[in-house]
Amino acid sequence: MSELYPAYRQLLESGELARRAERALASLEHCVMCARECQVDRRADSGVKSYCRTGRRAWVSSWFAHHGEEDCLRGWRGSGTIFFSHCNLRCVFCQNYELSWLGEGRPVDAAELAEIMLQLQTQGCHNINFVTPSHVVPQILEALVLAAEQGLRLPLVYNTGGYDSLPTLRLLDGVVDIYMPDFKFWDPAVGREMAHAPDYATVAAQAIKEMHRQVADLVIGPDGLARRGLLVRHLVMPGGVAGTREVMRFLAKEISLDTYVNIMPQYRPEGRASLHPTIDRAITSAEWREALAAAREEGLWRFSMVRSSQARSW
C-alpha cells in the first residue's frame, strides 16, 4: 500500500497532528476520553482510579502481523496489530479477558509505541491496527506524531468496542483511515448485564454515526485491501441476546445500506460467561444463519464472510 497517502500525513505537515496530541494529553487531567467520563486525573502512572485503570502511559500486551483479521485488512502480509491492555468496557464474555480485565501487558512510552508502529511497517504490514484504543487516544496521538516524523505511512485502523465519546472521535477526524467498531448489543438491560454499560447502544450508535461522517462507506481497492471507511463488527450471541436485527436495522436506516459488516459466528463462553446462563454456550449454526438473514432482510449486502476454515462446521 505504499502508493497510499494516509490522512494523518497532511495533519503532520500542517502541525495540526501535534496540536491534537497536545489537546488530548492535556485532557488526561480530568479524563473524559471515553464514554465513561470518569474525570479522573490520569497524569500519573500509579494509583489511577479511572475505569480503564490506565495512567499516563498506554499498556501494550502484544504486537504482530495479524493474519486472522478480515481479508481486506490482513491481505497477504498481515495487519499490523497492537493490542492495548485494559478496556473501558467490562464484557463478561471477553475473549481477551487476560488483557481487558486482568491488564496483561506492560506500560510503554510514546517513543516505544512509535517504534512498534515503525517495526510493523518494516515487517511489511498493510496497516496499523489499534485494538481497544478508546482509553489511550492521547497516548496514540502522541506516539503517532513521532512515528510519522520518522516515516510512518501506513493507514490507521481504529479497532474499538464501540463505547467511544464524540469529542474524542473528533480529535481523530483526519487521523484515522479505517474505523472498525463493534456494535455489541441493542437492549440496555443486556448492555448492563454483559458490559456494565446500560447506555452502550446509545453511545455506540452516536459513535458509529460520527465515524461514518468522517470516513464514509468502506472503500476496497482492486487488490482487495481496505483503503478508507467504516467496517462494523457484530458478534452473534446465544439466544439472540445481542439484538442482531435491531443493530442491522440501525446500520441500514441510519448509517448506509452500503455499510460493510462482519457478522461474526465465533462466540464462545470465555471470561465470566459461565456466571450468566443465557450465554454459557456457543451459538448454533442456525443462529448464525438467522443473523445473516436478518441483515439481508434489513437491506444490507456487503458482508465479510466466514472463511472456509471457520465455516467447516457451519
mmCIF file of C-alpha atoms in Angstrom:
data_model
loop_
_atom_site.group_PDB
_atom_site.id
_atom_site.type_symbol
_atom_site.label_atom_id
_atom_site.label_comp_id
_atom_site.label_asym_id
_atom_site.label_seq_id
_atom_site.Cartn_x
_atom_site.Cartn_y
_atom_site.Cartn_z
ATOM 1 C CA MET A 1 0.000 0.000 0.000
ATOM 2 C CA SER A 2 2.972 2.273 -0.489
ATOM 3 C CA GLU A 3 1.021 4.281 -3.055
ATOM 4 C CA LEU A 4 -1.435 5.429 -0.392
ATOM 5 C CA TYR A 5 -1.179 8.720 1.427
ATOM 6 C CA PRO A 6 -2.774 8.286 4.871
ATOM 7 C CA ALA A 7 -4.885 11.149 6.154
ATOM 8 C CA TYR A 8 -2.652 11.910 9.138
ATOM 9 C CA ARG A 9 0.294 12.837 6.898
ATOM 10 C CA GLN A 10 -1.447 16.064 5.917
ATOM 11 C CA LEU A 11 -2.143 16.887 9.572
ATOM 12 C CA LEU A 12 1.509 16.228 10.394
ATOM 13 C CA GLU A 13 2.705 18.624 7.710
ATOM 14 C CA SER A 14 0.353 21.390 8.860
ATOM 15 C CA GLY A 15 1.245 20.961 12.533
ATOM 16 C CA GLU A 16 -2.339 20.036 13.393
ATOM 17 C CA LEU A 17 -1.421 16.473 14.399
ATOM 18 C CA ALA A 18 0.889 17.752 17.141
ATOM 19 C CA ARG A 19 -1.780 20.217 18.308
ATOM 20 C CA ARG A 20 -4.338 17.405 18.536
ATOM 21 C CA ALA A 21 -1.907 15.336 20.598
ATOM 22 C CA GLU A 22 -1.295 18.242 22.962
ATOM 23 C CA ARG A 23 -5.024 18.809 23.485
ATOM 24 C CA ALA A 24 -5.645 15.126 24.099
ATOM 25 C CA LEU A 25 -2.784 14.825 26.596
ATOM 26 C CA ALA A 26 -3.978 17.913 28.482
ATOM 27 C CA SER A 27 -7.391 16.310 28.880
ATOM 28 C CA LEU A 28 -5.873 13.495 30.973
ATOM 29 C CA GLU A 29 -6.013 15.831 33.977
ATOM 30 C CA HIS A 30 -9.798 15.407 34.113
ATOM 31 C CA CYS A 31 -10.223 12.477 31.765
ATOM 32 C CA VAL A 32 -13.335 12.201 29.593
ATOM 33 C CA MET A 33 -11.602 10.320 26.800
ATOM 34 C CA CYS A 34 -14.250 7.607 26.635
ATOM 35 C CA ALA A 35 -17.965 7.379 27.303
ATOM 36 C CA ARG A 36 -17.369 6.592 30.992
ATOM 37 C CA GLU A 37 -16.308 10.224 31.554
ATOM 38 C CA CYS A 38 -14.556 9.349 34.834
ATOM 39 C CA GLN A 39 -12.930 12.820 35.104
ATOM 40 C CA VAL A 40 -10.021 11.162 36.915
ATOM 41 C CA ASP A 41 -6.509 12.617 36.829
ATOM 42 C CA ARG A 42 -4.564 10.136 34.697
ATOM 43 C CA ARG A 43 -1.279 12.033 34.513
ATOM 44 C CA ALA A 44 0.458 9.626 36.905
ATOM 45 C CA ASP A 45 1.439 6.017 36.227
ATOM 46 C CA SER A 46 0.253 4.578 39.520
ATOM 47 C CA GLY A 47 -2.701 4.994 41.840
ATOM 48 C CA VAL A 48 -5.043 5.855 38.949
ATOM 49 C CA LYS A 49 -8.717 5.294 39.833
ATOM 50 C CA SER A 50 -10.156 5.528 36.334
ATOM 51 C CA TYR A 51 -12.407 2.813 34.949
ATOM 52 C CA CYS A 52 -9.716 1.811 32.453
ATOM 53 C CA ARG A 53 -7.010 1.623 35.146
ATOM 54 C CA THR A 54 -4.552 3.276 32.751
ATOM 55 C CA GLY A 55 -2.400 6.251 33.642
ATOM 56 C CA ARG A 56 -0.013 8.449 31.693
ATOM 57 C CA ARG A 57 1.433 5.598 29.638
ATOM 58 C CA ALA A 58 -0.529 3.179 27.481
ATOM 59 C CA TRP A 59 -0.190 -0.503 28.303
ATOM 60 C CA VAL A 60 0.536 -2.890 25.440
ATOM 61 C CA SER A 61 0.116 -6.641 25.575
ATOM 62 C CA SER A 62 1.470 -7.639 22.156
ATOM 63 C CA TRP A 63 2.004 -6.534 18.586
ATOM 64 C CA PHE A 64 2.450 -8.566 15.422
ATOM 65 C CA ALA A 65 1.391 -9.066 11.809
ATOM 66 C CA HIS A 66 -2.132 -10.394 12.337
ATOM 67 C CA HIS A 67 -3.369 -12.861 9.705
ATOM 68 C CA GLY A 68 -6.706 -13.526 11.399
ATOM 69 C CA GLU A 69 -8.421 -10.197 10.689
ATOM 70 C CA GLU A 70 -10.879 -9.518 7.873
ATOM 71 C CA ASP A 71 -9.433 -10.299 4.439
ATOM 72 C CA CYS A 72 -9.470 -6.636 3.427
ATOM 73 C CA LEU A 73 -7.239 -5.787 6.390
ATOM 74 C CA ARG A 74 -4.924 -8.796 6.624
ATOM 75 C CA GLY A 75 -4.194 -9.029 2.894
ATOM 76 C CA TRP A 76 -1.154 -11.209 2.237
ATOM 77 C CA ARG A 77 1.293 -9.583 4.702
ATOM 78 C CA GLY A 78 -0.942 -9.161 7.730
ATOM 79 C CA SER A 79 -2.499 -6.302 9.639
ATOM 80 C CA GLY A 80 -0.012 -4.593 11.964
ATOM 81 C CA THR A 81 -1.951 -5.157 15.159
ATOM 82 C CA ILE A 82 -1.207 -3.542 18.526
ATOM 83 C CA PHE A 83 -3.194 -4.977 21.453
ATOM 84 C CA PHE A 84 -3.687 -2.464 24.248
ATOM 85 C CA SER A 85 -4.273 -3.715 27.772
ATOM 86 C CA HIS A 86 -7.287 -2.785 29.888
ATOM 87 C CA CYS A 87 -10.599 -1.571 28.476
ATOM 88 C CA ASN A 88 -13.411 0.895 29.114
ATOM 89 C CA LEU A 89 -15.950 -1.942 28.941
ATOM 90 C CA ARG A 90 -16.411 -4.980 31.169
ATOM 91 C CA CYS A 91 -17.725 -7.590 28.755
ATOM 92 C CA VAL A 92 -18.251 -10.674 30.878
ATOM 93 C CA PHE A 93 -17.582 -12.957 27.885
ATOM 94 C CA CYS A 94 -14.436 -11.196 26.647
ATOM 95 C CA GLN A 95 -12.194 -13.488 24.611
ATOM 96 C CA ASN A 96 -9.229 -11.305 25.613
ATOM 97 C CA TYR A 97 -10.098 -11.479 29.326
ATOM 98 C CA GLU A 98 -6.465 -11.524 30.425
ATOM 99 C CA LEU A 99 -5.878 -8.226 28.627
ATOM 100 C CA SER A 100 -9.110 -6.356 29.260
ATOM 101 C CA TRP A 101 -9.928 -7.433 32.814
ATOM 102 C CA LEU A 102 -6.567 -8.534 34.234
ATOM 103 C CA GLY A 103 -4.373 -5.994 32.454
ATOM 104 C CA GLU A 104 -1.838 -8.405 30.991
ATOM 105 C CA GLY A 105 0.911 -6.334 29.363
ATOM 106 C CA ARG A 106 3.275 -3.516 30.273
ATOM 107 C CA PRO A 107 3.417 0.274 30.020
ATOM 108 C CA VAL A 108 5.169 1.843 27.038
ATOM 109 C CA ASP A 109 6.101 5.472 26.487
ATOM 110 C CA ALA A 110 5.477 7.436 23.299
ATOM 111 C CA ALA A 111 8.883 6.673 21.807
ATOM 112 C CA GLU A 112 8.450 2.924 22.258
ATOM 113 C CA LEU A 113 4.902 2.940 20.902
ATOM 114 C CA ALA A 114 6.141 4.879 17.863
ATOM 115 C CA GLU A 115 8.913 2.325 17.380
ATOM 116 C CA ILE A 116 6.374 -0.510 17.492
ATOM 117 C CA MET A 117 4.429 1.137 14.659
ATOM 118 C CA LEU A 118 7.579 1.574 12.612
ATOM 119 C CA GLN A 119 8.628 -2.051 13.199
ATOM 120 C CA LEU A 120 5.263 -3.267 11.905
ATOM 121 C CA GLN A 121 5.724 -1.110 8.823
ATOM 122 C CA THR A 122 9.204 -2.545 8.289
ATOM 123 C CA GLN A 123 7.730 -6.064 8.513
ATOM 124 C CA GLY A 124 5.533 -5.201 5.525
ATOM 125 C CA CYS A 125 2.155 -4.958 7.270
ATOM 126 C CA HIS A 126 -0.625 -3.309 5.292
ATOM 127 C CA ASN A 127 -1.861 -1.066 8.114
ATOM 128 C CA ILE A 128 -1.527 -0.223 11.800
ATOM 129 C CA ASN A 129 -4.421 -1.765 13.720
ATOM 130 C CA PHE A 130 -5.059 -0.323 17.198
ATOM 131 C CA VAL A 131 -7.085 -2.849 19.238
ATOM 132 C CA THR A 132 -9.068 -1.437 22.205
ATOM 133 C CA PRO A 133 -7.806 2.135 21.743
ATOM 134 C CA SER A 134 -10.685 4.162 23.248
ATOM 135 C CA HIS A 135 -8.952 4.890 26.566
ATOM 136 C CA VAL A 136 -5.483 5.590 25.119
ATOM 137 C CA VAL A 137 -6.205 8.033 22.286
ATOM 138 C CA PRO A 138 -3.909 10.725 23.816
ATOM 139 C CA GLN A 139 -1.025 8.264 24.002
ATOM 140 C CA ILE A 140 -1.667 7.059 20.453
ATOM 141 C CA LEU A 141 -1.686 10.587 19.061
ATOM 142 C CA GLU A 142 1.496 11.466 20.967
ATOM 143 C CA ALA A 143 3.279 8.412 19.556
ATOM 144 C CA LEU A 144 1.842 8.906 16.075
ATOM 145 C CA VAL A 145 3.494 12.316 15.802
ATOM 146 C CA LEU A 146 6.882 10.704 16.482
ATOM 147 C CA ALA A 147 6.249 7.758 14.176
ATOM 148 C CA ALA A 148 5.006 9.937 11.321
ATOM 149 C CA GLU A 149 8.010 12.230 11.661
ATOM 150 C CA GLN A 150 10.189 9.128 11.258
ATOM 151 C CA GLY A 151 8.397 7.960 8.127
ATOM 152 C CA LEU A 152 5.278 6.053 9.123
ATOM 153 C CA ARG A 153 2.978 5.966 6.101
ATOM 154 C CA LEU A 154 0.554 3.108 6.768
ATOM 155 C CA PRO A 155 -3.221 3.588 7.063
ATOM 156 C CA LEU A 156 -4.567 3.503 10.618
ATOM 157 C CA VAL A 157 -7.323 1.157 11.785
ATOM 158 C CA TYR A 158 -9.292 2.124 14.920
ATOM 159 C CA ASN A 159 -10.490 -1.268 16.207
ATOM 160 C CA THR A 160 -12.848 -0.437 19.062
ATOM 161 C CA GLY A 161 -15.558 -1.899 21.258
ATOM 162 C CA GLY A 162 -17.777 0.991 20.206
ATOM 163 C CA TYR A 163 -18.027 2.732 23.582
ATOM 164 C CA ASP A 164 -16.389 5.919 22.319
ATOM 165 C CA SER A 165 -17.003 9.576 23.144
ATOM 166 C CA LEU A 166 -17.822 12.047 20.393
ATOM 167 C CA PRO A 167 -15.240 14.696 21.450
ATOM 168 C CA THR A 168 -12.501 12.062 21.331
ATOM 169 C CA LEU A 169 -13.597 10.811 17.924
ATOM 170 C CA ARG A 170 -13.498 14.376 16.638
ATOM 171 C CA LEU A 171 -9.841 14.546 17.682
ATOM 172 C CA LEU A 172 -9.323 11.628 15.292
ATOM 173 C CA ASP A 173 -11.036 13.277 12.312
ATOM 174 C CA GLY A 174 -8.467 13.229 9.526
ATOM 175 C CA VAL A 175 -6.225 10.882 11.551
ATOM 176 C CA VAL A 176 -7.961 7.510 11.287
ATOM 177 C CA ASP A 177 -8.389 5.960 7.851
ATOM 178 C CA ILE A 178 -10.479 2.911 8.756
ATOM 179 C CA TYR A 179 -12.881 2.735 11.683
ATOM 180 C CA MET A 180 -13.748 -0.781 12.827
ATOM 181 C CA PRO A 181 -16.174 -0.581 15.766
ATOM 182 C CA ASP A 182 -18.169 -3.342 17.364
ATOM 183 C CA PHE A 183 -21.892 -2.894 17.761
ATOM 184 C CA LYS A 184 -22.351 -5.431 20.551
ATOM 185 C CA PHE A 185 -25.864 -5.125 21.987
ATOM 186 C CA TRP A 186 -29.102 -3.290 21.414
ATOM 187 C CA ASP A 187 -31.056 -3.784 24.656
ATOM 188 C CA PRO A 188 -29.977 -1.564 27.604
ATOM 189 C CA ALA A 189 -30.602 -4.413 30.045
ATOM 190 C CA VAL A 190 -28.216 -6.621 28.082
ATOM 191 C CA GLY A 191 -25.607 -3.848 27.968
ATOM 192 C CA ARG A 192 -25.880 -3.506 31.743
ATOM 193 C CA GLU A 193 -25.537 -7.228 32.409
ATOM 194 C CA MET A 194 -22.942 -8.060 29.789
ATOM 195 C CA ALA A 195 -20.675 -4.976 29.806
ATOM 196 C CA HIS A 196 -21.656 -2.822 32.800
ATOM 197 C CA ALA A 197 -22.886 -0.249 30.265
ATOM 198 C CA PRO A 198 -26.679 0.200 30.073
ATOM 199 C CA ASP A 199 -26.181 3.104 27.645
ATOM 200 C CA TYR A 200 -23.991 1.021 25.324
ATOM 201 C CA ALA A 201 -26.341 1.035 22.318
ATOM 202 C CA THR A 202 -26.952 4.789 22.546
ATOM 203 C CA VAL A 203 -23.238 5.518 22.783
ATOM 204 C CA ALA A 204 -22.275 3.082 20.010
ATOM 205 C CA ALA A 205 -24.951 4.424 17.660
ATOM 206 C CA GLN A 206 -23.746 8.013 18.097
ATOM 207 C CA ALA A 207 -20.125 6.958 17.744
ATOM 208 C CA ILE A 208 -20.736 4.994 14.548
ATOM 209 C CA LYS A 209 -22.615 7.915 13.031
ATOM 210 C CA GLU A 210 -19.607 10.147 13.719
ATOM 211 C CA MET A 211 -17.178 7.575 12.333
ATOM 212 C CA HIS A 212 -19.221 7.284 9.149
ATOM 213 C CA ARG A 213 -19.393 11.077 8.844
ATOM 214 C CA GLN A 214 -15.596 11.162 8.898
ATOM 215 C CA VAL A 215 -14.693 8.287 6.568
ATOM 216 C CA ALA A 216 -17.950 7.195 4.809
ATOM 217 C CA ASP A 217 -18.527 3.668 3.478
ATOM 218 C CA LEU A 218 -15.609 1.275 3.224
ATOM 219 C CA VAL A 219 -13.589 1.578 0.030
ATOM 220 C CA ILE A 220 -11.721 -1.547 -1.068
ATOM 221 C CA GLY A 221 -9.047 -1.274 -3.739
ATOM 222 C CA PRO A 222 -8.540 -3.576 -6.747
ATOM 223 C CA ASP A 223 -6.001 -5.532 -4.679
ATOM 224 C CA GLY A 224 -8.723 -6.389 -2.139
ATOM 225 C CA LEU A 225 -7.303 -4.160 0.593
ATOM 226 C CA ALA A 226 -9.344 -1.621 2.542
ATOM 227 C CA ARG A 227 -8.374 1.949 1.742
ATOM 228 C CA ARG A 228 -10.680 4.065 3.898
ATOM 229 C CA GLY A 229 -14.086 3.876 5.515
ATOM 230 C CA LEU A 230 -16.251 2.132 8.097
ATOM 231 C CA LEU A 231 -16.339 -1.602 8.856
ATOM 232 C CA VAL A 232 -18.745 -2.687 11.612
ATOM 233 C CA ARG A 233 -18.373 -5.931 13.562
ATOM 234 C CA HIS A 234 -21.277 -7.668 15.277
ATOM 235 C CA LEU A 235 -20.823 -10.816 17.340
ATOM 236 C CA VAL A 236 -23.803 -13.166 17.187
ATOM 237 C CA MET A 237 -24.673 -14.333 20.713
ATOM 238 C CA PRO A 238 -26.721 -17.252 22.065
ATOM 239 C CA GLY A 239 -30.472 -16.827 22.094
ATOM 240 C CA GLY A 240 -30.334 -13.601 20.112
ATOM 241 C CA VAL A 241 -29.400 -11.552 23.192
ATOM 242 C CA ALA A 242 -27.254 -9.173 21.111
ATOM 243 C CA GLY A 243 -30.319 -7.835 19.261
ATOM 244 C CA THR A 244 -28.901 -8.545 15.832
ATOM 245 C CA ARG A 245 -31.929 -7.481 13.820
ATOM 246 C CA GLU A 246 -32.199 -4.141 15.607
ATOM 247 C CA VAL A 247 -28.493 -3.462 15.115
ATOM 248 C CA MET A 248 -28.709 -4.304 11.414
ATOM 249 C CA ARG A 249 -31.814 -2.139 11.010
ATOM 250 C CA PHE A 250 -29.966 0.786 12.592
ATOM 251 C CA LEU A 251 -26.998 0.351 10.242
ATOM 252 C CA ALA A 252 -29.252 0.093 7.192
ATOM 253 C CA LYS A 253 -31.531 3.021 8.043
ATOM 254 C CA GLU A 254 -29.265 5.447 9.903
ATOM 255 C CA ILE A 255 -25.791 4.750 8.536
ATOM 256 C CA SER A 256 -25.903 3.331 4.996
ATOM 257 C CA LEU A 257 -27.238 0.375 3.061
ATOM 258 C CA ASP A 258 -23.656 0.054 1.818
ATOM 259 C CA THR A 259 -22.253 -0.447 5.331
ATOM 260 C CA TYR A 260 -19.624 -3.193 5.321
ATOM 261 C CA VAL A 261 -20.462 -5.636 8.136
ATOM 262 C CA ASN A 262 -18.761 -8.620 9.687
ATOM 263 C CA ILE A 263 -21.457 -10.763 11.341
ATOM 264 C CA MET A 264 -19.218 -12.958 13.445
ATOM 265 C CA PRO A 265 -20.083 -16.570 14.365
ATOM 266 C CA GLN A 266 -17.172 -17.284 16.707
ATOM 267 C CA TYR A 267 -18.835 -16.574 20.057
ATOM 268 C CA ARG A 268 -17.717 -18.931 22.790
ATOM 269 C CA PRO A 269 -18.167 -18.619 26.570
ATOM 270 C CA GLU A 270 -14.957 -17.057 27.879
ATOM 271 C CA GLY A 271 -14.093 -14.845 30.846
ATOM 272 C CA ARG A 272 -17.013 -14.825 33.270
ATOM 273 C CA ALA A 273 -19.653 -16.057 30.839
ATOM 274 C CA SER A 274 -20.238 -19.153 32.961
ATOM 275 C CA LEU A 275 -21.866 -16.898 35.555
ATOM 276 C CA HIS A 276 -24.537 -15.899 33.013
ATOM 277 C CA PRO A 277 -26.614 -18.946 31.990
ATOM 278 C CA THR A 278 -28.083 -17.311 28.877
ATOM 279 C CA ILE A 279 -24.647 -17.025 27.242
ATOM 280 C CA ASP A 280 -22.868 -20.046 28.712
ATOM 281 C CA ARG A 281 -22.758 -21.910 25.406
ATOM 282 C CA ALA A 282 -21.546 -21.468 21.841
ATOM 283 C CA ILE A 283 -24.014 -20.323 19.203
ATOM 284 C CA THR A 284 -25.575 -22.776 16.764
ATOM 285 C CA SER A 285 -25.217 -22.737 13.009
ATOM 286 C CA ALA A 286 -28.935 -21.921 12.786
ATOM 287 C CA GLU A 287 -28.467 -18.840 14.990
ATOM 288 C CA TRP A 288 -25.697 -17.537 12.739
ATOM 289 C CA ARG A 289 -27.717 -18.149 9.587
ATOM 290 C CA GLU A 290 -30.690 -16.361 11.151
ATOM 291 C CA ALA A 291 -28.471 -13.374 11.990
ATOM 292 C CA LEU A 292 -27.161 -13.168 8.434
ATOM 293 C CA ALA A 293 -30.689 -13.478 7.055
ATOM 294 C CA ALA A 294 -31.867 -10.656 9.323
ATOM 295 C CA ALA A 295 -29.115 -8.386 8.000
ATOM 296 C CA ARG A 296 -30.083 -9.141 4.406
ATOM 297 C CA GLU A 297 -33.774 -8.625 5.151
ATOM 298 C CA GLU A 298 -32.948 -5.179 6.536
ATOM 299 C CA GLY A 299 -31.252 -4.323 3.230
ATOM 300 C CA LEU A 300 -27.574 -4.781 3.980
ATOM 301 C CA TRP A 301 -25.485 -6.619 1.398
ATOM 302 C CA ARG A 302 -21.772 -6.000 1.996
ATOM 303 C CA PHE A 303 -20.515 -8.728 4.318
ATOM 304 C CA SER A 304 -17.147 -10.016 5.421
ATOM 305 C CA MET A 305 -17.979 -13.691 5.077
ATOM 306 C CA VAL A 306 -16.733 -16.561 7.228
ATOM 307 C CA ARG A 307 -13.605 -18.158 5.784
ATOM 308 C CA SER A 308 -13.714 -21.804 4.808
ATOM 309 C CA SER A 309 -11.501 -22.750 7.787
ATOM 310 C CA GLN A 310 -14.067 -21.236 10.142
ATOM 311 C CA ALA A 311 -17.076 -22.451 8.218
ATOM 312 C CA ARG A 312 -16.435 -26.196 8.037
ATOM 313 C CA SER A 313 -18.802 -26.860 10.953
ATOM 314 C CA TRP A 314 -21.468 -24.488 9.643
#
